[in-house]
Amino acid sequence: MTVKGTGSGAGREPRTTKRRRSSSAAREGPSTIRDVAVAAGVSVATVSRALAGNYPVSAATRDRVMAAVESLHYVVNVHAKALSGRVAGPVALVLPDLTGPSLAHVAAGVEQEAALRGRLSLVCATHGNPEREDELVRLMREQHAAAVVLVGGAVQDEPYLRRMAEYARALDAAGSRLVLVGRPPLPGDHPVTVVDYDNRGGAFQAADHLFVQGHRRVLFLGGEPHLSTAEQRREGHLRALRAHGVPYAEELDVPGVYTRVSGHRRTRDALRAGIGFTAVVAGTDTVALGALAALRDAGLDVPGDVSVVGFDDVPFAPDLNPPLTSVRVPYEDLGRTAVRLALERGDRLTGDDHVVLSTQLVIRQSVRGR
Amino acid sequence: MTVKGTGSGAGREPRTTKRRRSSSAAREGPSTIRDVAVAAGVSVATVSRALAGNYPVSAATRDRVMAAVESLHYVVNVHAKALSGRVAGPVALVLPDLTGPSLAHVAAGVEQEAALRGRLSLVCATHGNPEREDELVRLMREQHAAAVVLVGGAVQDEPYLRRMAEYARALDAAGSRLVLVGRPPLPGDHPVTVVDYDNRGGAFQAADHLFVQGHRRVLFLGGEPHLSTAEQRREGHLRALRAHGVPYAEELDVPGVYTRVSGHRRTRDALRAGIGFTAVVAGTDTVALGALAALRDAGLDVPGDVSVVGFDDVPFAPDLNPPLTSVRVPYEDLGRTAVRLALERGDRLTGDDHVVLSTQLVIRQSVRGR
């Protein structure tokens, strides 16, 4: 048995040993690659080639091999393959939700960078459910995944921090890597890579842009309290208030979930309450969609009556009515950077495991000066 | 060895045998569940519970088990687990691209239905690359995936049909199921489930809506020739022309890729060529975004000067300028139906393996009568 004790060194197995390994390690399954070779009347190397699809094999040979594979219910041994280096481990990406217009672009970045390096990427939406995250991390250890990338703001409580520390250790022990994207680093010393972006700076720019143009009463439709991205964006907003000497008003600081419905409801309620505001900063562009709809429903013109700034710069922001001024988050770049840092770890001299990418305000037609 | 010959019956293993199985089948790995139990000073059943996370286990016990798991580099045996029924195999979804606003909703439907049934779903973007599809299907066979769902139009050529037939057989032999979503069935008799939607009917409704209101010169921004969805939408459009006695005009029938840039370019070129049209039917809403931008760039009002109809009904269609009339495709429902049909196969009396969901025209403000 050649697979013993290779957990943490799996990724660096020398490539030259692969042919030998894949035949010897397959003995443990119910039918082996040798059984397939005998049934198909070809060599073990030919079966290996036909299954890998990386070498030219005639269609007739491939059919014979596949028929034998099927008749024997042969299942290629996962561990043997991963350890042999014949198939590079995948990169797994864990998102809270698949349908958000912005996180899909992190996934696209992960996928592009993984593909460049000859790896599959698998995406899984866990809706923050710890059991499903546990299951995915376990599955990815078994698959000798190159990295497991968790994306999106998180509530930084004790159970979360303990769970992340556990994932980091478990993945590290399996030769893989935990990468947190759009989340703060874990306190303490853990084998984890962090790729964050400047939530505070982006939110500061959004509010600054409004204050510079004379707005004073700005409705801030923030995220859920304790969510890391929401807290950071709120910090940036409050810093801009202070920088411009604008007094804080509790009635203008309205937390909620990052959905269109919530953006609509909060804007409608603020209008009905008559609290008075000339601009809205939405925590995300999705929230901004709701705000725009509520303002339209109330017969108000954007930007004539009320200005609106979003956060994310979704691809259809220029196509909205009016085209939306928003804070651009480099989502694809976050995904690419996550994979690059995780996979090039062995080649770097320094432990450059925490990077923060910048954000920028993209100015369109949803803001007008007072 | 108890795992032999269970390939196709894996999913129906009686639940009562699970505890016995998981300990006996673990012998083949480098360290066994028994090694972990001894190291942690607990029973095998406790290790199993701590790893599964389905039963209450004290935090201290769980920590002890996890420490032992890590010190021994114990990797839970994938096959044993899948065969024992302790962890249900995942559902895999293969998309051409992760960032499209509509296919993400198929993914969300797959994920909801899989979660209801206690299964993980994994999404992979292969950009139609056959090698990556091969690799994913192989990976999913190894993981005893419950189903592999391929989504999005496909070019129905000989290599494609052969590859699909091979996937269908290989997955069936492994107790899994190939599901094609938004694609026609395979010719011949293959173990495959097909969940399609009414592209022809949707495209007919879009054109019919324009012709009923007096439009005669309608620019049709179709998809790429040979792509199944594109051909079906074009068929529906041509059928509407015939139904209304509108003569076919080659210069109004403009194929291209389903992107915003292509929609913009094709509309701009048609305007420059002065071919004359009063309405645009876009092959997708993304193409419609490009058409709307090109019309705006040319100083034309929608719907005052030109009417526009899209296809997909993306979530932000009501937020566009103007709100876009579009053909609604039940994307989430396609995903849910795919999982339901694949997983309930054993329970059905009839081989109900081909369903077609309907589409509907959602009327907003981007069309005006002539």
Short mmCIF file of C-alpha atoms in Angstrom, two decimals, chain A residues 1 3-5 7-8 28-30 51-54 62-63 66-67 69-70 73-79 81 86-88 90 96-101 104-105 107-108 111-112 114-115 118-127 131-136 138-144 162 166 169-170 173-174 260 289-290 292-293 296 315-316 318-323 332, chain B residues 1 3-8 28-30 50-54 62-63 66-67 69-70 73-79 81 86-88 90 96-99 104-105 107-108 111-112 114-115 118-127 131-136 138-144 162 166 169-170 173-174 260 289-290 292-293 296 315-316 318-323 332:
data_model
loop_
_atom_site.label_atom_id
_atom_site.label_comp_id
_atom_site.label_asym_id
_atom_site.label_seq_id
_atom_site.Cartn_x
_atom_site.Cartn_y
_atom_site.Cartn_z
CA MET A 1 0.00 0.00 0.00
CA VAL A 3 -0.89 5.81 -0.01
CA LYS A 4 0.00 5.87 3.70
CA GLY A 5 0.87 9.12 5.44
CA GLY A 7 -2.03 13.44 3.47
CA SER A 8 -0.16 16.70 3.71
CA GLU A 28 -8.10 -1.86 -2.96
CA GLY A 29 -11.35 -1.40 -4.94
CA PRO A 30 -13.84 -4.10 -5.90
CA LEU A 51 -9.89 7.23 -18.94
CA ALA A 52 -7.73 10.31 -18.64
CA GLY A 53 -8.53 11.48 -22.15
CA ASN A 54 -5.19 13.32 -22.30
CA ARG A 62 -11.82 3.75 -26.08
CA ASP A 63 -15.20 2.06 -26.67
CA MET A 66 -15.48 1.97 -21.61
CA ALA A 67 -17.52 -1.20 -22.17
CA VAL A 69 -15.36 -0.23 -17.27
CA GLU A 70 -19.13 -0.39 -17.32
CA HIS A 73 -18.68 -1.25 -12.44
CA TYR A 74 -15.12 -0.05 -12.22
CA VAL A 75 -14.78 3.18 -10.29
CA VAL A 76 -11.46 4.95 -10.61
CA ASN A 77 -9.88 5.21 -7.19
CA VAL A 78 -10.15 8.80 -6.09
CA HIS A 79 -7.24 8.83 -3.68
CA LYS A 81 -5.65 9.44 -8.74
CA ARG A 86 -2.63 12.59 -12.72
CA VAL A 87 -5.67 14.76 -12.05
CA ALA A 88 -4.98 17.98 -10.16
CA PRO A 90 -10.25 20.89 -7.80
CA PRO A 96 -24.03 31.99 0.59
CA ASP A 97 -26.25 32.22 -2.50
CA LEU A 98 -25.86 31.52 -6.21
CA THR A 99 -28.26 34.11 -7.57
CA GLY A 100 -26.67 37.34 -6.36
CA PRO A 101 -25.41 39.33 -9.34
CA ALA A 104 -21.26 34.96 -9.37
CA HIS A 105 -18.39 37.11 -10.61
CA ALA A 107 -17.04 32.42 -8.98
CA ALA A 108 -16.13 33.35 -12.55
CA GLU A 111 -13.04 29.42 -12.34
CA GLN A 112 -10.86 31.31 -14.85
CA ALA A 114 -8.42 27.45 -11.77
CA ALA A 115 -8.89 26.59 -15.47
CA GLY A 118 -5.73 22.89 -15.28
CA ARG A 119 -8.12 22.48 -12.38
CA LEU A 120 -11.85 22.13 -12.12
CA SER A 121 -13.68 24.51 -9.84
CA LEU A 122 -16.79 23.48 -7.98
CA VAL A 123 -19.23 25.95 -6.49
CA CYS A 124 -21.54 25.21 -3.61
CA ALA A 125 -24.18 27.41 -1.99
CA THR A 126 -24.50 26.64 1.70
CA HIS A 127 -26.62 29.62 2.81
CA GLU A 131 -23.52 21.47 8.57
CA ARG A 132 -23.41 21.88 4.82
CA GLU A 133 -20.12 23.74 5.07
CA ASP A 134 -18.74 20.91 7.20
CA GLU A 135 -19.86 18.36 4.64
CA LEU A 136 -18.35 20.29 1.76
CA ARG A 138 -14.92 17.02 4.27
CA LEU A 139 -15.76 16.17 0.64
CA MET A 140 -13.05 18.52 -0.59
CA ARG A 141 -10.43 17.01 1.71
CA GLU A 142 -11.30 13.63 0.27
CA GLN A 143 -10.95 15.02 -3.25
CA HIS A 144 -7.56 16.52 -2.36
CA ARG A 162 -13.80 28.09 15.97
CA GLU A 166 -10.91 23.90 12.41
CA ARG A 169 -6.20 23.07 10.24
CA ALA A 170 -8.07 20.18 8.59
CA ALA A 173 -3.31 18.72 7.13
CA ALA A 174 -4.70 17.43 3.80
CA ARG A 260 -34.58 44.35 -3.21
CA LEU A 289 -33.03 48.56 -6.94
CA GLY A 290 -35.65 48.46 -4.18
CA LEU A 292 -35.27 53.24 -6.84
CA ALA A 293 -38.59 51.42 -7.16
CA ARG A 296 -40.56 55.89 -8.36
CA PRO A 315 -23.04 44.57 -14.63
CA PHE A 316 -26.46 46.05 -15.40
CA PRO A 318 -25.47 51.31 -16.53
CA ASP A 319 -28.81 49.95 -17.81
CA LEU A 320 -30.87 51.01 -14.81
CA ASN A 321 -33.25 53.94 -14.73
CA PRO A 322 -31.31 56.16 -14.15
CA PRO A 323 -27.86 54.61 -14.68
CA GLU A 332 -13.56 38.68 -10.51
CA MET B 1 -15.63 -6.62 1.34
CA VAL B 3 -19.16 -2.92 -1.52
CA LYS B 4 -19.10 -5.20 -4.57
CA GLY B 5 -21.73 -4.86 -7.27
CA THR B 6 -23.74 -2.17 -5.53
CA GLY B 7 -23.11 0.42 -8.18
CA SER B 8 -26.61 0.77 -9.48
CA GLU B 28 -9.12 -0.22 3.38
CA GLY B 29 -7.73 3.28 4.11
CA PRO B 30 -4.34 4.12 5.58
CA ALA B 50 -19.00 13.44 15.57
CA LEU B 51 -18.04 13.33 11.89
CA ALA B 52 -21.59 13.15 10.59
CA GLY B 53 -22.76 16.02 12.79
CA ASN B 54 -26.29 14.61 12.78
CA ARG B 62 -16.02 16.40 19.20
CA ASP B 63 -12.75 18.26 19.80
CA MET B 66 -11.24 15.96 15.51
CA ALA B 67 -7.79 16.09 17.12
CA VAL B 69 -8.71 12.67 12.97
CA GLU B 70 -6.12 15.31 12.28
CA HIS B 73 -4.59 12.21 8.69
CA TYR B 74 -7.75 10.15 8.67
CA VAL B 75 -9.79 10.60 5.52
CA VAL B 76 -13.31 9.22 5.62
CA ASN B 77 -13.65 6.66 2.86
CA VAL B 78 -15.75 8.16 0.13
CA HIS B 79 -17.05 4.94 -1.34
CA LYS B 81 -19.72 6.46 3.02
CA ARG B 86 -24.71 7.77 5.67
CA VAL B 87 -24.04 10.73 3.39
CA ALA B 88 -26.31 10.98 0.36
CA PRO B 90 -24.39 15.18 -4.15
CA PRO B 96 -21.66 26.92 -19.59
CA ASP B 97 -21.07 30.08 -17.55
CA LEU B 98 -21.66 31.17 -13.97
CA THR B 99 -22.30 34.86 -14.54
CA ALA B 104 -27.85 31.03 -11.82
CA HIS B 105 -31.56 30.60 -11.09
CA ALA B 107 -28.65 26.50 -10.02
CA ALA B 108 -30.71 27.96 -7.19
CA GLU B 111 -29.81 23.64 -4.84
CA GLN B 112 -33.16 24.16 -3.08
CA ALA B 114 -31.23 19.01 -3.38
CA ALA B 115 -31.14 20.63 0.08
CA GLY B 118 -30.46 16.36 2.34
CA ARG B 119 -27.97 16.56 -0.48
CA LEU B 120 -25.23 18.98 -1.38
CA SER B 121 -25.25 20.46 -4.84
CA LEU B 122 -22.06 21.33 -6.66
CA VAL B 123 -21.96 23.68 -9.63
CA CYS B 124 -19.27 23.64 -12.28
CA ALA B 125 -18.81 25.92 -15.29
CA THR B 126 -17.21 24.05 -18.16
CA HIS B 127 -17.78 26.59 -20.98
CA GLU B 131 -12.58 17.54 -21.46
CA ARG B 132 -13.77 19.42 -18.41
CA GLU B 133 -17.22 17.85 -18.74
CA ASP B 134 -15.56 14.43 -18.95
CA GLU B 135 -13.56 15.15 -15.84
CA LEU B 136 -16.57 16.36 -13.91
CA ARG B 138 -15.85 11.04 -13.77
CA LEU B 139 -15.50 12.92 -10.48
CA MET B 140 -19.25 12.69 -9.88
CA ARG B 141 -19.33 8.96 -10.57
CA GLU B 142 -16.63 8.54 -7.97
CA GLN B 143 -18.66 10.62 -5.52
CA HIS B 144 -21.76 8.51 -6.23
CA ARG B 162 -22.02 10.38 -28.67
CA GLU B 166 -21.65 7.81 -23.03
CA ARG B 169 -24.56 4.98 -19.73
CA ALA B 170 -21.62 5.65 -17.41
CA ALA B 173 -23.97 2.12 -14.39
CA ALA B 174 -22.86 4.02 -11.28
CA ARG B 260 -24.72 42.60 -24.44
CA LEU B 289 -29.62 45.34 -22.86
CA GLY B 290 -27.25 45.92 -25.76
CA LEU B 292 -31.57 49.27 -25.60
CA ALA B 293 -28.16 50.93 -25.23
CA ARG B 296 -30.42 55.18 -26.72
CA PRO B 315 -34.87 39.59 -12.16
CA PHE B 316 -33.92 43.19 -12.96
CA PRO B 318 -38.64 45.66 -14.19
CA ASP B 319 -35.78 47.99 -13.21
CA LEU B 320 -34.55 48.66 -16.75
CA ASN B 321 -35.16 51.84 -18.71
CA PRO B 322 -37.91 51.27 -19.80
CA PRO B 323 -39.10 48.21 -17.84
CA GLU B 332 -35.82 27.84 -10.82
#
